Every structure is written in C-alpha cells, then in structure tokens.
mmCIF file with all atom_site columns, C-alpha atoms in Angstrom:
data_model
loop_
_atom_site.group_PDB
_atom_site.id
_atom_site.type_symbol
_atom_site.label_atom_id
_atom_site.label_alt_id
_atom_site.label_comp_id
_atom_site.label_asym_id
_atom_site.label_entity_id
_atom_site.label_seq_id
_atom_site.pdbx_PDB_ins_code
_atom_site.Cartn_x
_atom_site.Cartn_y
_atom_site.Cartn_z
_atom_site.occupancy
_atom_site.B_iso_or_equiv
_atom_site.pdbx_formal_charge
_atom_site.auth_seq_id
_atom_site.auth_comp_id
_atom_site.auth_asym_id
_atom_site.auth_atom_id
_atom_site.pdbx_PDB_model_num
ATOM 1   C CA . UNK S 1 1   ? 130.768 126.670 121.314 1.00 49.00 ? 1   UNK S CA 1
ATOM 2   C CA . UNK S 1 2   ? 130.024 129.892 119.455 1.00 45.00 ? 2   UNK S CA 1
ATOM 3   C CA . UNK S 1 3   ? 126.815 131.708 120.419 1.00 40.00 ? 3   UNK S CA 1
ATOM 4   C CA . UNK S 1 4   ? 126.495 133.389 117.050 1.00 42.00 ? 4   UNK S CA 1
ATOM 5   C CA . UNK S 1 5   ? 122.863 133.598 116.204 1.00 43.00 ? 5   UNK S CA 1
ATOM 6   C CA . UNK S 1 6   ? 122.474 132.236 112.694 1.00 43.00 ? 6   UNK S CA 1
ATOM 7   C CA . UNK S 1 7   ? 118.800 132.117 113.405 1.00 43.00 ? 7   UNK S CA 1
ATOM 8   C CA . UNK S 1 8   ? 117.659 132.326 109.746 1.00 42.00 ? 8   UNK S CA 1
ATOM 9   C CA . UNK S 1 9   ? 119.687 129.251 108.902 1.00 38.00 ? 9   UNK S CA 1
ATOM 10  C CA . UNK S 1 10  ? 118.642 127.522 112.133 1.00 40.00 ? 10  UNK S CA 1
ATOM 11  C CA . UNK S 1 11  ? 115.057 128.312 111.517 1.00 42.00 ? 11  UNK S CA 1
ATOM 12  C CA . UNK S 1 12  ? 115.176 126.943 108.034 1.00 42.00 ? 12  UNK S CA 1
ATOM 13  C CA . UNK S 1 13  ? 116.851 123.807 109.243 1.00 41.00 ? 13  UNK S CA 1
ATOM 14  C CA . UNK S 1 14  ? 114.325 123.386 112.016 1.00 40.00 ? 14  UNK S CA 1
ATOM 15  C CA . UNK S 1 15  ? 111.408 123.750 109.701 1.00 41.00 ? 15  UNK S CA 1
ATOM 16  C CA . UNK S 1 16  ? 112.961 121.361 107.249 1.00 39.00 ? 16  UNK S CA 1
ATOM 17  C CA . UNK S 1 17  ? 113.932 118.933 109.993 1.00 38.00 ? 17  UNK S CA 1
ATOM 18  C CA . UNK S 1 18  ? 110.486 118.914 111.700 1.00 39.00 ? 18  UNK S CA 1
ATOM 19  C CA . UNK S 1 19  ? 108.669 118.622 108.366 1.00 39.00 ? 19  UNK S CA 1
ATOM 20  C CA . UNK S 1 20  ? 110.995 115.877 106.870 1.00 40.00 ? 20  UNK S CA 1
ATOM 21  C CA . UNK S 1 21  ? 109.087 112.721 108.002 1.00 40.00 ? 21  UNK S CA 1
ATOM 22  C CA . UNK S 1 22  ? 110.759 109.584 106.785 1.00 43.00 ? 22  UNK S CA 1
ATOM 23  C CA . UNK S 1 23  ? 114.169 111.305 106.148 1.00 60.00 ? 23  UNK S CA 1
ATOM 24  C CA . UNK S 1 24  ? 115.541 110.819 109.675 1.00 84.00 ? 24  UNK S CA 1
ATOM 25  C CA . UNK S 1 25  ? 115.784 114.652 110.152 1.00 85.00 ? 25  UNK S CA 1
ATOM 26  C CA . UNK S 1 26  ? 112.640 114.803 112.407 1.00 82.00 ? 26  UNK S CA 1
ATOM 27  C CA . UNK S 1 27  ? 113.926 111.975 114.565 1.00 88.00 ? 27  UNK S CA 1
ATOM 28  C CA . UNK S 1 28  ? 117.342 113.636 114.837 1.00 93.00 ? 28  UNK S CA 1
ATOM 29  C CA . UNK S 1 29  ? 115.842 116.999 115.852 1.00 87.00 ? 29  UNK S CA 1
ATOM 30  C CA . UNK S 1 30  ? 113.687 115.291 118.496 1.00 84.00 ? 30  UNK S CA 1
ATOM 31  C CA . UNK S 1 31  ? 116.555 113.350 119.913 1.00 90.00 ? 31  UNK S CA 1
ATOM 32  C CA . UNK S 1 32  ? 118.882 116.331 119.884 1.00 89.00 ? 32  UNK S CA 1
ATOM 33  C CA . UNK S 1 33  ? 116.188 118.525 121.601 1.00 82.00 ? 33  UNK S CA 1
ATOM 34  C CA . UNK S 1 34  ? 115.957 115.898 124.427 1.00 81.00 ? 34  UNK S CA 1
ATOM 35  C CA . UNK S 1 35  ? 119.713 115.555 124.711 1.00 86.00 ? 35  UNK S CA 1
ATOM 36  C CA . UNK S 1 36  ? 120.531 119.257 124.868 1.00 81.00 ? 36  UNK S CA 1
ATOM 37  C CA . UNK S 1 37  ? 117.653 119.864 127.290 1.00 75.00 ? 37  UNK S CA 1
ATOM 38  C CA . UNK S 1 38  ? 118.779 117.080 129.720 1.00 76.00 ? 38  UNK S CA 1
ATOM 39  C CA . UNK S 1 39  ? 122.527 117.344 129.508 1.00 80.00 ? 39  UNK S CA 1
ATOM 40  C CA . UNK S 1 40  ? 125.140 120.129 129.208 1.00 80.00 ? 40  UNK S CA 1
ATOM 41  C CA . UNK S 1 41  ? 126.339 120.867 125.761 1.00 83.00 ? 41  UNK S CA 1
ATOM 42  C CA . UNK S 1 42  ? 129.776 119.386 126.394 1.00 85.00 ? 42  UNK S CA 1
ATOM 43  C CA . UNK S 1 43  ? 128.304 116.054 127.414 1.00 88.00 ? 43  UNK S CA 1
ATOM 44  C CA . UNK S 1 44  ? 126.156 115.645 124.361 1.00 90.00 ? 44  UNK S CA 1
ATOM 45  C CA . UNK S 1 45  ? 127.627 113.594 121.482 1.00 95.00 ? 45  UNK S CA 1
ATOM 46  C CA . UNK S 1 46  ? 126.474 113.126 117.969 1.00 96.00 ? 46  UNK S CA 1
ATOM 47  C CA . UNK S 1 47  ? 126.917 109.422 118.548 1.00 96.00 ? 47  UNK S CA 1
ATOM 48  C CA . UNK S 1 48  ? 124.463 109.568 121.449 1.00 96.00 ? 48  UNK S CA 1
ATOM 49  C CA . UNK S 1 49  ? 121.967 111.581 119.458 1.00 96.00 ? 49  UNK S CA 1
ATOM 50  C CA . UNK S 1 50  ? 122.311 109.174 116.502 1.00 96.00 ? 50  UNK S CA 1
ATOM 51  C CA . UNK S 1 51  ? 121.608 106.230 118.750 1.00 96.00 ? 51  UNK S CA 1
ATOM 52  C CA . UNK S 1 52  ? 118.548 107.828 120.277 1.00 95.00 ? 52  UNK S CA 1
ATOM 53  C CA . UNK S 1 53  ? 117.279 108.864 116.864 1.00 94.00 ? 53  UNK S CA 1
ATOM 54  C CA . UNK S 1 54  ? 117.946 105.396 115.307 1.00 94.00 ? 54  UNK S CA 1
ATOM 55  C CA . UNK S 1 55  ? 120.236 106.881 112.635 1.00 95.00 ? 55  UNK S CA 1
ATOM 56  C CA . UNK S 1 56  ? 123.972 106.852 111.986 1.00 94.00 ? 56  UNK S CA 1
ATOM 57  C CA . UNK S 1 57  ? 126.289 109.639 113.207 1.00 94.00 ? 57  UNK S CA 1
ATOM 58  C CA . UNK S 1 58  ? 127.248 110.265 109.558 1.00 94.00 ? 58  UNK S CA 1
ATOM 59  C CA . UNK S 1 59  ? 123.663 111.042 108.700 1.00 94.00 ? 59  UNK S CA 1
ATOM 60  C CA . UNK S 1 60  ? 123.686 113.757 111.339 1.00 95.00 ? 60  UNK S CA 1
ATOM 61  C CA . UNK S 1 61  ? 126.941 115.242 109.940 1.00 95.00 ? 61  UNK S CA 1
ATOM 62  C CA . UNK S 1 62  ? 125.486 115.134 106.421 1.00 93.00 ? 62  UNK S CA 1
ATOM 63  C CA . UNK S 1 63  ? 122.172 116.823 107.393 1.00 93.00 ? 63  UNK S CA 1
ATOM 64  C CA . UNK S 1 64  ? 123.536 119.326 109.941 1.00 94.00 ? 64  UNK S CA 1
ATOM 65  C CA . UNK S 1 65  ? 127.245 119.527 109.558 1.00 92.00 ? 65  UNK S CA 1
ATOM 66  C CA . UNK S 1 66  ? 128.301 119.711 113.188 1.00 93.00 ? 66  UNK S CA 1
ATOM 67  C CA . UNK S 1 67  ? 127.083 119.482 116.867 1.00 93.00 ? 67  UNK S CA 1
ATOM 68  C CA . UNK S 1 68  ? 127.070 123.280 117.021 1.00 90.00 ? 68  UNK S CA 1
ATOM 69  C CA . UNK S 1 69  ? 124.875 123.587 113.958 1.00 92.00 ? 69  UNK S CA 1
ATOM 70  C CA . UNK S 1 70  ? 122.550 120.958 115.340 1.00 92.00 ? 70  UNK S CA 1
ATOM 71  C CA . UNK S 1 71  ? 122.447 122.900 118.677 1.00 89.00 ? 71  UNK S CA 1
ATOM 72  C CA . UNK S 1 72  ? 121.588 126.109 116.806 1.00 87.00 ? 72  UNK S CA 1
ATOM 73  C CA . UNK S 1 73  ? 118.694 124.314 115.101 1.00 87.00 ? 73  UNK S CA 1
ATOM 74  C CA . UNK S 1 74  ? 117.162 123.000 118.255 1.00 83.00 ? 74  UNK S CA 1
ATOM 75  C CA . UNK S 1 75  ? 117.817 126.215 120.143 1.00 83.00 ? 75  UNK S CA 1
ATOM 76  C CA . UNK S 1 76  ? 115.647 128.133 117.678 1.00 86.00 ? 76  UNK S CA 1
ATOM 77  C CA . UNK S 1 77  ? 112.057 129.041 118.684 1.00 88.00 ? 77  UNK S CA 1
ATOM 78  C CA . UNK S 1 78  ? 111.093 130.641 115.421 1.00 90.00 ? 78  UNK S CA 1
ATOM 79  C CA . UNK S 1 79  ? 109.049 127.759 113.915 1.00 87.00 ? 79  UNK S CA 1
ATOM 80  C CA . UNK S 1 80  ? 107.157 127.197 117.159 1.00 89.00 ? 80  UNK S CA 1
ATOM 81  C CA . UNK S 1 81  ? 106.423 130.959 117.380 1.00 93.00 ? 81  UNK S CA 1
ATOM 82  C CA . UNK S 1 82  ? 105.213 131.053 113.791 1.00 94.00 ? 82  UNK S CA 1
ATOM 83  C CA . UNK S 1 83  ? 102.653 128.345 114.670 1.00 94.00 ? 83  UNK S CA 1
ATOM 84  C CA . UNK S 1 84  ? 101.705 129.762 118.105 1.00 95.00 ? 84  UNK S CA 1
ATOM 85  C CA . UNK S 1 85  ? 101.033 133.255 116.797 1.00 96.00 ? 85  UNK S CA 1
ATOM 86  C CA . UNK S 1 86  ? 99.165  132.429 113.602 1.00 96.00 ? 86  UNK S CA 1
ATOM 87  C CA . UNK S 1 87  ? 95.774  133.621 114.764 1.00 96.00 ? 87  UNK S CA 1
ATOM 88  C CA . UNK S 1 88  ? 94.211  137.096 115.134 1.00 96.00 ? 88  UNK S CA 1
ATOM 89  C CA . UNK S 1 89  ? 94.325  138.677 118.606 1.00 95.00 ? 89  UNK S CA 1
ATOM 90  C CA . UNK S 1 90  ? 90.613  138.102 119.164 1.00 95.00 ? 90  UNK S CA 1
ATOM 91  C CA . UNK S 1 91  ? 91.185  134.315 118.990 1.00 96.00 ? 91  UNK S CA 1
ATOM 92  C CA . UNK S 1 92  ? 94.843  134.006 120.188 1.00 97.00 ? 92  UNK S CA 1
ATOM 93  C CA . UNK S 1 93  ? 94.268  132.669 123.646 1.00 97.00 ? 93  UNK S CA 1
ATOM 94  C CA . UNK S 1 94  ? 92.438  129.575 122.467 1.00 98.00 ? 94  UNK S CA 1
ATOM 95  C CA . UNK S 1 95  ? 94.820  129.177 119.544 1.00 97.00 ? 95  UNK S CA 1
ATOM 96  C CA . UNK S 1 96  ? 97.848  129.239 121.824 1.00 97.00 ? 96  UNK S CA 1
ATOM 97  C CA . UNK S 1 97  ? 96.504  126.331 123.944 1.00 96.00 ? 97  UNK S CA 1
ATOM 98  C CA . UNK S 1 98  ? 95.404  124.168 120.924 1.00 96.00 ? 98  UNK S CA 1
ATOM 99  C CA . UNK S 1 99  ? 98.730  124.855 119.158 1.00 95.00 ? 99  UNK S CA 1
ATOM 100 C CA . UNK S 1 100 ? 100.816 123.982 122.178 1.00 92.00 ? 100 UNK S CA 1
ATOM 101 C CA . UNK S 1 101 ? 99.052  120.663 122.553 1.00 92.00 ? 101 UNK S CA 1
ATOM 102 C CA . UNK S 1 102 ? 99.347  119.954 118.780 1.00 91.00 ? 102 UNK S CA 1
ATOM 103 C CA . UNK S 1 103 ? 103.043 120.785 118.751 1.00 87.00 ? 103 UNK S CA 1
ATOM 104 C CA . UNK S 1 104 ? 103.654 118.574 121.803 1.00 84.00 ? 104 UNK S CA 1
ATOM 105 C CA . UNK S 1 105 ? 101.910 115.699 120.140 1.00 81.00 ? 105 UNK S CA 1
ATOM 106 C CA . UNK S 1 106 ? 103.543 116.209 116.692 1.00 78.00 ? 106 UNK S CA 1
ATOM 107 C CA . UNK S 1 107 ? 107.132 116.509 117.955 1.00 69.00 ? 107 UNK S CA 1
ATOM 108 C CA . UNK S 1 108 ? 107.006 114.369 121.110 1.00 68.00 ? 108 UNK S CA 1
ATOM 109 C CA . UNK S 1 109 ? 107.743 117.165 123.450 1.00 69.00 ? 109 UNK S CA 1
ATOM 110 C CA . UNK S 1 110 ? 107.156 120.721 124.480 1.00 70.00 ? 110 UNK S CA 1
ATOM 111 C CA . UNK S 1 111 ? 108.421 123.281 121.922 1.00 70.00 ? 111 UNK S CA 1
ATOM 112 C CA . UNK S 1 112 ? 109.251 125.922 124.545 1.00 75.00 ? 112 UNK S CA 1
ATOM 113 C CA . UNK S 1 113 ? 110.205 124.129 127.814 1.00 67.00 ? 113 UNK S CA 1
ATOM 114 C CA . UNK S 1 114 ? 113.917 123.562 126.792 1.00 61.00 ? 114 UNK S CA 1
ATOM 115 C CA . UNK S 1 115 ? 114.445 127.295 127.685 1.00 60.00 ? 115 UNK S CA 1
ATOM 116 C CA . UNK S 1 116 ? 113.545 126.377 131.302 1.00 59.00 ? 116 UNK S CA 1
ATOM 117 C CA . UNK S 1 117 ? 115.066 122.963 131.692 1.00 56.00 ? 117 UNK S CA 1
ATOM 118 C CA . UNK S 1 118 ? 118.356 123.348 129.882 1.00 58.00 ? 118 UNK S CA 1
ATOM 119 C CA . UNK S 1 119 ? 121.212 122.198 132.060 1.00 52.00 ? 119 UNK S CA 1
ATOM 120 C CA . UNK S 1 120 ? 123.786 123.747 129.838 1.00 57.00 ? 120 UNK S CA 1
ATOM 121 C CA . UNK S 1 121 ? 126.612 126.036 130.917 1.00 58.00 ? 121 UNK S CA 1
ATOM 122 C CA . UNK S 1 122 ? 125.902 129.802 131.207 1.00 64.00 ? 122 UNK S CA 1
ATOM 123 C CA . UNK S 1 123 ? 126.716 130.552 127.542 1.00 67.00 ? 123 UNK S CA 1
ATOM 124 C CA . UNK S 1 124 ? 124.014 128.067 126.433 1.00 73.00 ? 124 UNK S CA 1
ATOM 125 C CA . UNK S 1 125 ? 121.411 129.216 128.873 1.00 75.00 ? 125 UNK S CA 1
ATOM 126 C CA . UNK S 1 126 ? 122.165 132.824 127.935 1.00 79.00 ? 126 UNK S CA 1
ATOM 127 C CA . UNK S 1 127 ? 121.762 131.940 124.232 1.00 79.00 ? 127 UNK S CA 1
ATOM 128 C CA . UNK S 1 128 ? 118.446 130.113 124.811 1.00 81.00 ? 128 UNK S CA 1
ATOM 129 C CA . UNK S 1 129 ? 117.007 132.927 126.926 1.00 85.00 ? 129 UNK S CA 1
ATOM 130 C CA . UNK S 1 130 ? 118.042 135.572 124.384 1.00 86.00 ? 130 UNK S CA 1
ATOM 131 C CA . UNK S 1 131 ? 116.451 133.693 121.491 1.00 88.00 ? 131 UNK S CA 1
ATOM 132 C CA . UNK S 1 132 ? 113.342 132.863 123.485 1.00 89.00 ? 132 UNK S CA 1
ATOM 133 C CA . UNK S 1 133 ? 113.005 136.619 124.270 1.00 93.00 ? 133 UNK S CA 1
ATOM 134 C CA . UNK S 1 134 ? 113.574 137.723 120.804 1.00 94.00 ? 134 UNK S CA 1
ATOM 135 C CA . UNK S 1 135 ? 111.619 135.079 118.989 1.00 93.00 ? 135 UNK S CA 1
ATOM 136 C CA . UNK S 1 136 ? 108.759 134.570 121.323 1.00 94.00 ? 136 UNK S CA 1
ATOM 137 C CA . UNK S 1 137 ? 108.241 137.284 124.019 1.00 96.00 ? 137 UNK S CA 1
ATOM 138 C CA . UNK S 1 138 ? 109.368 140.366 122.110 1.00 96.00 ? 138 UNK S CA 1
ATOM 139 C CA . UNK S 1 139 ? 107.587 139.139 118.951 1.00 96.00 ? 139 UNK S CA 1
ATOM 140 C CA . UNK S 1 140 ? 104.332 138.654 120.879 1.00 97.00 ? 140 UNK S CA 1
ATOM 141 C CA . UNK S 1 141 ? 104.651 142.015 122.651 1.00 97.00 ? 141 UNK S CA 1
ATOM 142 C CA . UNK S 1 142 ? 104.943 143.813 119.270 1.00 96.00 ? 142 UNK S CA 1
ATOM 143 C CA . UNK S 1 143 ? 101.537 142.426 118.348 1.00 95.00 ? 143 UNK S CA 1
ATOM 144 C CA . UNK S 1 144 ? 99.714  143.361 121.499 1.00 96.00 ? 144 UNK S CA 1
ATOM 145 C CA . UNK S 1 145 ? 97.766  146.650 121.701 1.00 94.00 ? 145 UNK S CA 1
ATOM 146 C CA . UNK S 1 146 ? 97.356  148.616 124.887 1.00 94.00 ? 146 UNK S CA 1
ATOM 147 C CA . UNK S 1 147 ? 99.444  149.230 127.893 1.00 96.00 ? 147 UNK S CA 1
ATOM 148 C CA . UNK S 1 148 ? 102.047 146.905 129.488 1.00 97.00 ? 148 UNK S CA 1
ATOM 149 C CA . UNK S 1 149 ? 102.499 144.967 126.266 1.00 97.00 ? 149 UNK S CA 1
ATOM 150 C CA . UNK S 1 150 ? 105.913 143.600 127.280 1.00 97.00 ? 150 UNK S CA 1
ATOM 151 C CA . UNK S 1 151 ? 104.651 142.551 130.699 1.00 98.00 ? 151 UNK S CA 1
ATOM 152 C CA . UNK S 1 152 ? 101.624 140.900 129.197 1.00 98.00 ? 152 UNK S CA 1
ATOM 153 C CA . UNK S 1 153 ? 103.769 139.039 126.705 1.00 97.00 ? 153 UNK S CA 1
ATOM 154 C CA . UNK S 1 154 ? 106.010 137.827 129.469 1.00 97.00 ? 154 UNK S CA 1
ATOM 155 C CA . UNK S 1 155 ? 102.998 136.661 131.450 1.00 97.00 ? 155 UNK S CA 1
ATOM 156 C CA . UNK S 1 156 ? 101.528 134.836 128.442 1.00 97.00 ? 156 UNK S CA 1
ATOM 157 C CA . UNK S 1 157 ? 104.879 133.156 127.751 1.00 94.00 ? 157 UNK S CA 1
ATOM 158 C CA . UNK S 1 158 ? 105.029 132.123 131.352 1.00 93.00 ? 158 UNK S CA 1
ATOM 159 C CA . UNK S 1 159 ? 101.502 130.651 131.267 1.00 94.00 ? 159 UNK S CA 1
ATOM 160 C CA . UNK S 1 160 ? 102.383 128.707 128.133 1.00 92.00 ? 160 UNK S CA 1
ATOM 161 C CA . UNK S 1 161 ? 105.494 127.336 129.809 1.00 89.00 ? 161 UNK S CA 1
ATOM 162 C CA . UNK S 1 162 ? 103.344 126.471 132.854 1.00 90.00 ? 162 UNK S CA 1
ATOM 163 C CA . UNK S 1 163 ? 100.883 124.605 130.687 1.00 91.00 ? 163 UNK S CA 1
ATOM 164 C CA . UNK S 1 164 ? 103.748 122.629 129.053 1.00 87.00 ? 164 UNK S CA 1
ATOM 165 C CA . UNK S 1 165 ? 105.273 121.876 132.366 1.00 85.00 ? 165 UNK S CA 1
ATOM 166 C CA . UNK S 1 166 ? 102.009 120.733 133.884 1.00 88.00 ? 166 UNK S CA 1
ATOM 167 C CA . UNK S 1 167 ? 101.268 118.393 131.017 1.00 86.00 ? 167 UNK S CA 1
ATOM 168 C CA . UNK S 1 168 ? 104.783 116.986 131.142 1.00 82.00 ? 168 UNK S CA 1
ATOM 169 C CA . UNK S 1 169 ? 104.725 116.600 134.991 1.00 82.00 ? 169 UNK S CA 1
ATOM 170 C CA . UNK S 1 170 ? 101.606 114.585 135.087 1.00 83.00 ? 170 UNK S CA 1
ATOM 171 C CA . UNK S 1 171 ? 102.070 112.368 132.049 1.00 78.00 ? 171 UNK S CA 1
ATOM 172 C CA . UNK S 1 172 ? 101.206 109.655 131.224 1.00 79.00 ? 172 UNK S CA 1
ATOM 173 C CA . UNK S 1 173 ? 98.419  109.040 133.736 1.00 85.00 ? 173 UNK S CA 1
ATOM 174 C CA . UNK S 1 174 ? 97.440  112.525 134.679 1.00 84.00 ? 174 UNK S CA 1
ATOM 175 C CA . UNK S 1 175 ? 94.095  114.059 133.972 1.00 89.00 ? 175 UNK S CA 1
ATOM 176 C CA . UNK S 1 176 ? 95.650  116.325 131.265 1.00 83.00 ? 176 UNK S CA 1
ATOM 177 C CA . UNK S 1 177 ? 96.777  113.313 129.352 1.00 81.00 ? 177 UNK S CA 1
ATOM 178 C CA . UNK S 1 178 ? 93.143  112.055 129.065 1.00 86.00 ? 178 UNK S CA 1
ATOM 179 C CA . UNK S 1 179 ? 91.663  115.438 128.339 1.00 92.00 ? 179 UNK S CA 1
ATOM 180 C CA . UNK S 1 180 ? 90.899  116.760 124.819 1.00 94.00 ? 180 UNK S CA 1
ATOM 181 C CA . UNK S 1 181 ? 92.770  119.755 123.514 1.00 94.00 ? 181 UNK S CA 1
ATOM 182 C CA . UNK S 1 182 ? 89.388  121.545 123.200 1.00 96.00 ? 182 UNK S CA 1
ATOM 183 C CA . UNK S 1 183 ? 88.557  120.972 126.850 1.00 96.00 ? 183 UNK S CA 1
ATOM 184 C CA . UNK S 1 184 ? 92.002  122.173 127.942 1.00 95.00 ? 184 UNK S CA 1
ATOM 185 C CA . UNK S 1 185 ? 91.483  125.292 125.768 1.00 97.00 ? 185 UNK S CA 1
ATOM 186 C CA . UNK S 1 186 ? 87.979  125.774 127.447 1.00 97.00 ? 186 UNK S CA 1
ATOM 187 C CA . UNK S 1 187 ? 89.663  125.834 130.880 1.00 97.00 ? 187 UNK S CA 1
ATOM 188 C CA . UNK S 1 188 ? 93.006  127.554 130.085 1.00 97.00 ? 188 UNK S CA 1
ATOM 189 C CA . UNK S 1 189 ? 92.518  129.960 127.161 1.00 97.00 ? 189 UNK S CA 1
ATOM 190 C CA . UNK S 1 190 ? 90.297  132.532 128.892 1.00 97.00 ? 190 UNK S CA 1
ATOM 191 C CA . UNK S 1 191 ? 93.155  133.651 131.227 1.00 96.00 ? 191 UNK S CA 1
ATOM 192 C CA . UNK S 1 192 ? 95.505  133.909 128.301 1.00 97.00 ? 192 UNK S CA 1
ATOM 193 C CA . UNK S 1 193 ? 92.921  135.854 126.303 1.00 98.00 ? 193 UNK S CA 1
ATOM 194 C CA . UNK S 1 194 ? 92.521  138.351 129.049 1.00 97.00 ? 194 UNK S CA 1
ATOM 195 C CA . UNK S 1 195 ? 96.193  139.034 128.883 1.00 98.00 ? 195 UNK S CA 1
ATOM 196 C CA . UNK S 1 196 ? 96.074  139.291 125.100 1.00 97.00 ? 196 UNK S CA 1
ATOM 197 C CA . UNK S 1 197 ? 93.230  141.804 125.352 1.00 97.00 ? 197 UNK S CA 1
ATOM 198 C CA . UNK S 1 198 ? 94.856  143.770 128.191 1.00 94.00 ? 198 UNK S CA 1
ATOM 199 C CA . UNK S 1 199 ? 91.513  143.747 130.073 1.00 75.00 ? 199 UNK S CA 1
#
C-alpha cells in the first residue's frame, strides 16, 4: 500500500461520501472505517466492506476505484477537523464537545478514534498518526494564542479522544448514552476551554 497523501482528493471523497445519503457512499465509508479500524489493511477486503455496507463490491470500485483509495478516504481527518474547529476560540470548548457527539451520532462512530485503535501494520499507523497530527493537532495549534500552543493542542486532542473512548466504552447502557449533548458539554467543555484559552 502506498502512503502517498492525496489528502485533497481523500477529503473531497470523504465529504462527498459522508454527505451522500441514499447513494450508498455513506454506508461504504462507515463500513470501511470500521473495517480498517478493526483489522490490518491486508485483511480487509472490498467484498467484506460491501457486505457490511449492504452494497455490491462493484459499487465500491465505481465510487472509490480501489481499496487503497478507499483507505485514503477514511484515513483523512480533514472533514471532521473542519466541523470541530468551526467556532471562535471563546466558544471552542463547548463546540468541540457538541460536535464530537453530533459526528458520532451522524456517522455511527467516533471520527477520531481510528487513529488510536487501528490494528494496521506500521506503515498504516504511521500514515494515520501523520495525518492526525497535520489535520487535527497542528491545525488546532496554529489557531491557539499564547504559550505552549502545540502542547495545549495535543492535550485538547487527547481529551477529545478520551471523550470518544469513554462514550464508546460505556455504550449502549452507560450514563453517557443517556445524557444529552448539552449536559456532556456542561461537564466536559470547561476543561477543554481552559486549554484553548491557555489559562
């Protein structure tokens, strides 16, 4: 598998795939995200993804071209970062929590956790980490004012991953599954906002 970035193409395909309700693309992206998170790249097949998505393997080839192109689509964090960082710094902490919950609900899974749980070979893990740093952590750090911007961005990213992991770990019967997004934000956002502010 090539680790060439192709992030502009992957980001466009991700946005198209996640917005294409009814076309099968959203189901393919969700199934592929699960497959590449749970199994090494070499063990993932287009036939298996197609079965999980309820589509034909030929539709995946038509929409994405190849397994590598599909991997590049789901290994792209740009669309999630666009949504997560679409608030001014003064309201970013709360926005991050509400957006994480909304993205999880919309796409049936955490938009960031695949960077942690990927079981792929080293090349795949390296690609995921590099993309996560570039598209999430470094992008966030560039928007933060004050000292330790990179450290604060890494801590914010870690807290977002922790929130996603907690909600996944305790579903479907955990307290988080029965708590409104606003209440989660009331409890979780102040810590994120302190890191955003650098206080």
